[in-house]
């Protein structure tokens, strides 16, 4: 960590991590909680339209799909195993239809929420330029 980075951290007020992640989870700006975080399904707006906070520093990369697959996989596999116990005679085509549909819907619903929470996490911890400094390369 460089001297200038330490100065930025020492001077900057602490940000509420839980609040920022909750705001991001519901698609709102982690700073004000009012402006929309996304300008498209997974495209983060460059700035908050309400408070003007620069959101272009986010670097969620492939963490949102990874975390989404982790959550959805645990829910769906547990559901498939439980359903097999409860309805052992159900036709295979019906099981496939239900669980594939549920997997798709859960993934599509969770992906932007997980990404929003991660952007809130990065913002609250002043990562990747959210703290007024650029990443060292
Ligand atoms: Zn805002």
Coordinates of N, CA and C in Angstrom, one line a residue, residues 53-128:
X53 N -22.8 9.9 -7.5 CA -21.7 9.0 -7.1 C -21.1 8.3 -8.3
X54 N -19.8 8.3 -8.4 CA -19.1 7.6 -9.5 C -19.1 6.1 -9.3
X55 N -19.9 5.4 -10.1 CA -20.0 3.9 -9.9 C -19.2 3.2 -10.9
X56 N -18.4 3.9 -11.7 CA -17.6 3.2 -12.8 C -16.5 2.4 -12.3
X57 N -16.1 2.6 -11.0 CA -15.0 1.9 -10.4 C -15.3 0.4 -10.1
X58 N -16.5 0.0 -10.2 CA -16.9 -1.4 -9.8 C -16.1 -2.4 -10.7
X59 N -15.7 -3.5 -10.1 CA -15.0 -4.6 -10.8 C -15.6 -5.9 -10.3
X60 N -16.9 -6.1 -10.5 CA -17.5 -7.3 -10.1 C -17.0 -8.5 -10.9
X61 N -16.6 -8.3 -12.1 CA -16.1 -9.4 -13.0 C -16.9 -10.6 -13.0
X62 N -16.3 -11.8 -12.7 CA -17.1 -13.0 -12.8 C -17.5 -13.5 -11.4
X63 N -17.4 -12.7 -10.4 CA -17.9 -13.1 -9.1 C -19.4 -13.3 -9.0
X64 N -20.2 -12.4 -9.6 CA -21.7 -12.6 -9.5 C -22.2 -13.9 -10.1
X65 N -21.7 -14.3 -11.3 CA -22.2 -15.6 -11.8 C -21.7 -16.8 -10.9
X66 N -20.5 -16.7 -10.4 CA -20.0 -17.7 -9.5 C -20.8 -17.9 -8.3
X67 N -21.1 -16.8 -7.6 CA -21.9 -16.8 -6.4 C -23.3 -17.2 -6.7
X68 N -23.9 -16.8 -7.8 CA -25.2 -17.2 -8.2 C -25.3 -18.7 -8.4
X69 N -24.3 -19.2 -9.2 CA -24.3 -20.7 -9.4 C -24.2 -21.4 -8.1
X70 N -23.4 -20.9 -7.2 CA -23.2 -21.6 -5.9 C -24.6 -21.6 -5.1
X71 N -25.3 -20.5 -5.1 CA -26.6 -20.5 -4.4 C -27.6 -21.3 -5.1
X72 N -27.8 -21.1 -6.4 CA -28.8 -21.8 -7.1 C -28.5 -23.3 -7.1
X73 N -27.3 -23.7 -7.3 CA -26.9 -25.1 -7.3 C -27.3 -25.8 -6.0
X74 N -27.1 -25.1 -4.8 CA -27.4 -25.7 -3.5 C -28.9 -25.8 -3.4
X75 N -29.7 -24.8 -3.8 CA -31.1 -24.8 -3.7 C -31.7 -25.9 -4.6
X76 N -31.3 -26.0 -5.9 CA -31.9 -26.9 -6.8 C -31.5 -28.4 -6.5
X77 N -30.3 -28.6 -6.2 CA -29.9 -30.0 -5.9 C -30.6 -30.5 -4.7
X78 N -30.7 -29.7 -3.7 CA -31.4 -30.1 -2.5 C -32.9 -30.3 -2.8
X79 N -33.5 -29.4 -3.6 CA -34.9 -29.6 -4.0 C -35.1 -30.8 -4.8
X80 N -34.2 -31.1 -5.8 CA -34.3 -32.4 -6.6 C -34.3 -33.6 -5.7
X81 N -33.4 -33.6 -4.8 CA -33.2 -34.8 -3.9 C -34.5 -34.9 -3.0
X82 N -34.9 -33.8 -2.4 CA -36.1 -33.9 -1.6 C -37.4 -34.3 -2.4
X83 N -37.5 -33.7 -3.6 CA -38.7 -34.1 -4.4 C -38.6 -35.6 -4.8
X84 N -37.5 -36.1 -5.0 CA -37.3 -37.5 -5.3 C -37.8 -38.4 -4.2
X85 N -37.6 -38.0 -3.0 CA -38.1 -38.7 -1.8 C -39.6 -38.6 -1.6
X86 N -40.1 -37.3 -1.9 CA -41.5 -37.1 -1.6 C -42.4 -37.7 -2.8
X87 N -41.9 -37.5 -4.0 CA -42.7 -38.0 -5.2 C -41.8 -38.9 -6.0
X88 N -41.6 -40.1 -5.5 CA -40.7 -41.1 -6.2 C -41.3 -41.5 -7.6
X89 N -42.6 -41.4 -7.8 CA -43.2 -41.9 -9.1 C -43.4 -40.8 -10.1
X90 N -42.9 -39.6 -9.8 CA -43.1 -38.5 -10.8 C -42.4 -38.8 -12.1
X91 N -43.0 -38.4 -13.2 CA -42.3 -38.7 -14.5 C -41.0 -37.9 -14.7
X92 N -40.0 -38.4 -15.3 CA -38.7 -37.7 -15.5 C -38.9 -36.4 -16.3
X93 N -39.7 -36.4 -17.3 CA -39.9 -35.2 -18.1 C -40.4 -34.1 -17.3
X94 N -41.3 -34.4 -16.3 CA -41.9 -33.4 -15.5 C -40.9 -32.8 -14.5
X95 N -40.1 -33.7 -13.9 CA -39.0 -33.3 -13.1 C -38.0 -32.4 -13.8
X96 N -37.6 -32.8 -15.0 CA -36.7 -32.0 -15.8 C -37.3 -30.6 -16.1
X97 N -38.5 -30.6 -16.5 CA -39.2 -29.3 -16.8 C -39.2 -28.4 -15.6
X98 N -39.7 -28.9 -14.5 CA -39.8 -28.0 -13.3 C -38.4 -27.5 -12.8
X99 N -37.4 -28.4 -12.7 CA -36.2 -28.0 -12.2 C -35.3 -27.2 -13.1
X100 N -35.4 -27.4 -14.4 CA -34.7 -26.6 -15.4 C -35.3 -25.2 -15.4
X101 N -36.6 -25.1 -15.3 CA -37.3 -23.8 -15.3 C -36.9 -23.1 -14.0
X102 N -36.9 -23.8 -12.9 CA -36.6 -23.1 -11.6 C -35.1 -22.7 -11.6
X103 N -34.3 -23.5 -12.2 CA -32.8 -23.1 -12.2 C -32.7 -21.8 -13.1
X104 N -33.3 -21.8 -14.2 CA -33.2 -20.6 -15.1 C -33.8 -19.4 -14.4
X105 N -35.0 -19.5 -13.8 CA -35.6 -18.3 -13.2 C -34.8 -17.8 -11.9
X106 N -34.4 -18.8 -11.1 CA -33.6 -18.4 -9.9 C -32.3 -17.7 -10.4
X107 N -31.6 -18.2 -11.4 CA -30.4 -17.6 -11.8 C -30.6 -16.2 -12.4
X108 N -31.6 -16.0 -13.2 CA -31.9 -14.7 -13.8 C -32.3 -13.7 -12.7
X109 N -33.0 -14.2 -11.7 CA -33.5 -13.3 -10.6 C -32.3 -12.9 -9.7
X110 N -31.5 -13.8 -9.4 CA -30.4 -13.6 -8.4 C -29.2 -12.8 -9.0
X111 N -28.9 -13.0 -10.3 CA -27.7 -12.5 -10.8 C -27.5 -11.0 -10.6
X112 N -28.5 -10.2 -11.0 CA -28.3 -8.7 -10.8 C -28.3 -8.3 -9.3
X113 N -29.0 -9.1 -8.5 CA -29.0 -8.8 -7.0 C -27.7 -9.1 -6.4
X114 N -27.1 -10.2 -6.8 CA -25.7 -10.6 -6.3 C -24.7 -9.5 -6.8
X115 N -24.8 -9.1 -8.1 CA -23.9 -8.2 -8.6 C -24.1 -6.8 -7.9
X116 N -25.3 -6.4 -7.6 CA -25.5 -5.2 -6.9 C -24.9 -5.2 -5.5
X117 N -25.1 -6.3 -4.8 CA -24.5 -6.5 -3.5 C -23.0 -6.4 -3.5
X118 N -22.4 -7.0 -4.6 CA -20.9 -7.0 -4.7 C -20.4 -5.6 -5.0
X119 N -21.2 -4.8 -5.8 CA -20.8 -3.4 -6.1 C -20.9 -2.6 -4.8
X120 N -21.9 -2.9 -4.0 CA -22.1 -2.2 -2.7 C -20.9 -2.6 -1.8
X121 N -20.5 -3.8 -1.8 CA -19.4 -4.3 -1.0 C -18.1 -3.5 -1.4
X122 N -17.8 -3.5 -2.7 CA -16.6 -2.8 -3.2 C -16.7 -1.3 -2.9
X123 N -17.9 -0.7 -3.0 CA -18.0 0.7 -2.7 C -17.7 1.0 -1.2
X124 N -18.3 0.1 -0.3 CA -18.2 0.4 1.1 C -16.8 0.2 1.6
X125 N -16.0 -0.7 1.0 CA -14.6 -1.0 1.3 C -13.6 -0.1 0.5
X126 N -14.2 0.8 -0.3 CA -13.4 1.7 -1.1 C -12.4 1.0 -2.0
X127 N -12.9 -0.1 -2.6 CA -12.0 -0.9 -3.5 C -12.0 -0.3 -4.9
X128 N -11.0 -0.6 -5.7 CA -10.9 -0.3 -7.1 C -11.2 1.2 -7.5

